[in-house]
Structure formats: structure tokens, C-alpha cells
Amino acid sequence: MTVGPIIGLVIFFVFFLVLLYMVFKADKGFINKMKDMPLNDGTVAHHDENEKTE
């Protein structure tokens, strides 16, 4: 039995567990700030009522 696949599997599970820990322990205010960031770029969106969308 080779050691390479076992090491890869262990690294994957450790990474996955650390990621889950970070997700559940993250600050909710920070998550909401990051969630809204792409939409809050300081520009005003204009909507043309005559423009047709298909």
C-alpha cells in the first residue's frame, strides 16, 4: 500500500474540517458585510423603463 493517497486523504479531511470550523465560528457581521460588498460599490443603478429584456 502506498503512502501518497493516504497523505492526500488526510490533507483533504484536515482542510475540510478547518474550513467547517472557520465557517461556523465566523463573525456574522463580517459575513453580512462581505455578502453585500459586490452590490455596494458606490454607484447608483439606473433602470430605463423603455428598455426591453428578453
Coordinates of N, CA and C in Angstrom, one line a residue:
M1 N 0.9 -1.2 0.0 CA 0.0 0.0 0.0 C 0.9 1.2 0.0
T2 N 0.6 2.2 -0.9 CA 1.4 3.4 -1.0 C 0.9 4.4 0.0
V3 N 1.8 5.3 0.4 CA 1.6 6.3 1.4 C 0.9 7.6 0.8
G4 N 1.2 7.8 -0.5 CA 0.7 9.1 -1.1 C -0.8 9.3 -1.1
P5 N -1.6 8.3 -1.5 CA -3.0 8.5 -1.4 C -3.5 8.7 0.1
I6 N -2.9 8.1 1.0 CA -3.3 8.2 2.4 C -3.0 9.6 2.9
I7 N -1.8 10.1 2.5 CA -1.4 11.5 2.9 C -2.4 12.5 2.2
G8 N -2.7 12.3 1.0 CA -3.7 13.2 0.3 C -5.0 13.2 0.9
L9 N -5.5 12.0 1.3 CA -6.8 11.9 2.0 C -6.8 12.6 3.4
V10 N -5.7 12.5 4.1 CA -5.6 13.1 5.4 C -5.6 14.7 5.2
I11 N -4.8 15.1 4.2 CA -4.7 16.6 4.0 C -6.1 17.1 3.6
F12 N -6.8 16.4 2.7 CA -8.2 16.8 2.3 C -9.1 16.9 3.5
F13 N -9.1 15.9 4.4 CA -10.0 15.9 5.6 C -9.6 17.0 6.6
V14 N -8.3 17.2 6.8 CA -7.9 18.3 7.7 C -8.3 19.6 7.1
F15 N -8.1 19.9 5.8 CA -8.5 21.1 5.2 C -10.0 21.3 5.3
F16 N -10.8 20.3 5.1 CA -12.3 20.3 5.1 C -12.7 20.6 6.5
L17 N -12.1 20.0 7.5 CA -12.5 20.3 8.9 C -12.2 21.7 9.4
V18 N -11.0 22.2 8.9 CA -10.6 23.6 9.3 C -11.6 24.5 8.6
L19 N -12.0 24.3 7.4 CA -12.9 25.1 6.7 C -14.3 25.1 7.4
L20 N -14.8 24.0 7.8 CA -16.0 23.9 8.5 C -15.9 24.7 9.8
Y21 N -14.8 24.6 10.5 CA -14.6 25.3 11.8 C -14.7 26.8 11.5
M22 N -14.0 27.3 10.5 CA -14.0 28.7 10.2 C -15.4 29.2 9.8
V23 N -16.1 28.4 9.1 CA -17.5 28.8 8.7 C -18.4 29.0 9.9
F24 N -18.3 28.0 10.8 CA -19.2 28.1 12.0 C -18.8 29.1 13.0
K25 N -17.5 29.4 13.1 CA -17.0 30.4 14.1 C -16.9 31.8 13.5
A26 N -17.2 32.0 12.3 CA -17.0 33.3 11.6 C -18.0 34.3 12.2
D27 N -17.6 35.6 12.3 CA -18.4 36.7 12.8 C -19.5 37.0 11.8
K28 N -20.8 37.0 12.3 CA -21.9 37.1 11.4 C -22.0 38.5 10.7
G29 N -21.5 39.5 11.5 CA -21.4 40.9 10.9 C -20.4 40.9 9.7
F30 N -19.3 40.3 9.9 CA -18.3 40.2 8.8 C -18.9 39.5 7.6
I31 N -19.6 38.4 7.8 CA -20.2 37.7 6.7 C -21.2 38.5 5.9
N32 N -22.1 39.3 6.7 CA -23.1 40.1 6.0 C -22.4 41.3 5.3
K33 N -21.3 41.8 5.8 CA -20.6 42.9 5.1 C -20.0 42.3 3.8
M34 N -19.4 41.2 3.8 CA -18.8 40.6 2.6 C -19.9 40.2 1.6
K35 N -21.0 39.8 2.1 CA -22.1 39.4 1.3 C -22.7 40.5 0.5
D36 N -22.8 41.7 1.1 CA -23.3 42.9 0.4 C -22.2 43.7 -0.3
M37 N -21.0 43.4 -0.2 CA -19.9 44.2 -0.8 C -20.0 44.3 -2.3
P38 N -20.2 43.2 -3.1 CA -20.3 43.3 -4.5 C -21.4 44.3 -5.0
L39 N -22.5 44.4 -4.2 CA -23.6 45.3 -4.6 C -23.4 46.7 -4.1
N40 N -22.5 46.9 -3.2 CA -22.3 48.2 -2.6 C -21.0 48.9 -3.1
D41 N -21.0 49.2 -4.4 CA -19.7 49.8 -5.0 C -19.8 51.3 -5.1
G42 N -20.8 51.9 -4.5 CA -20.9 53.4 -4.5 C -21.5 54.0 -5.8
T43 N -21.9 53.2 -6.7 CA -22.6 53.7 -7.9 C -24.1 53.5 -7.8
V44 N -24.8 54.4 -8.5 CA -26.3 54.3 -8.5 C -26.7 53.6 -9.8
A45 N -27.5 52.6 -9.6 CA -28.0 51.9 -10.8 C -29.3 52.6 -11.3
H46 N -29.3 52.8 -12.6 CA -30.4 53.4 -13.3 C -31.2 52.3 -14.1
H47 N -32.5 52.4 -14.1 CA -33.3 51.5 -14.8 C -34.1 52.3 -15.9
D48 N -34.0 51.9 -17.1 CA -34.7 52.5 -18.2 C -36.0 51.7 -18.4
E49 N -37.1 52.3 -18.2 CA -38.4 51.6 -18.4 C -38.7 51.2 -19.8
N50 N -38.1 51.9 -20.8 CA -38.4 51.6 -22.2 C -37.5 50.5 -22.7
E51 N -36.5 50.1 -22.0 CA -35.6 49.1 -22.4 C -36.3 47.7 -22.3
K52 N -36.2 46.9 -23.3 CA -36.9 45.6 -23.3 C -35.8 44.6 -23.0
T53 N -36.2 43.6 -22.2 CA -35.3 42.5 -21.9 C -36.0 41.2 -22.3
E54 N -35.3 40.3 -22.8 CA -35.8 39.1 -23.3 C -35.4 37.9 -22.5

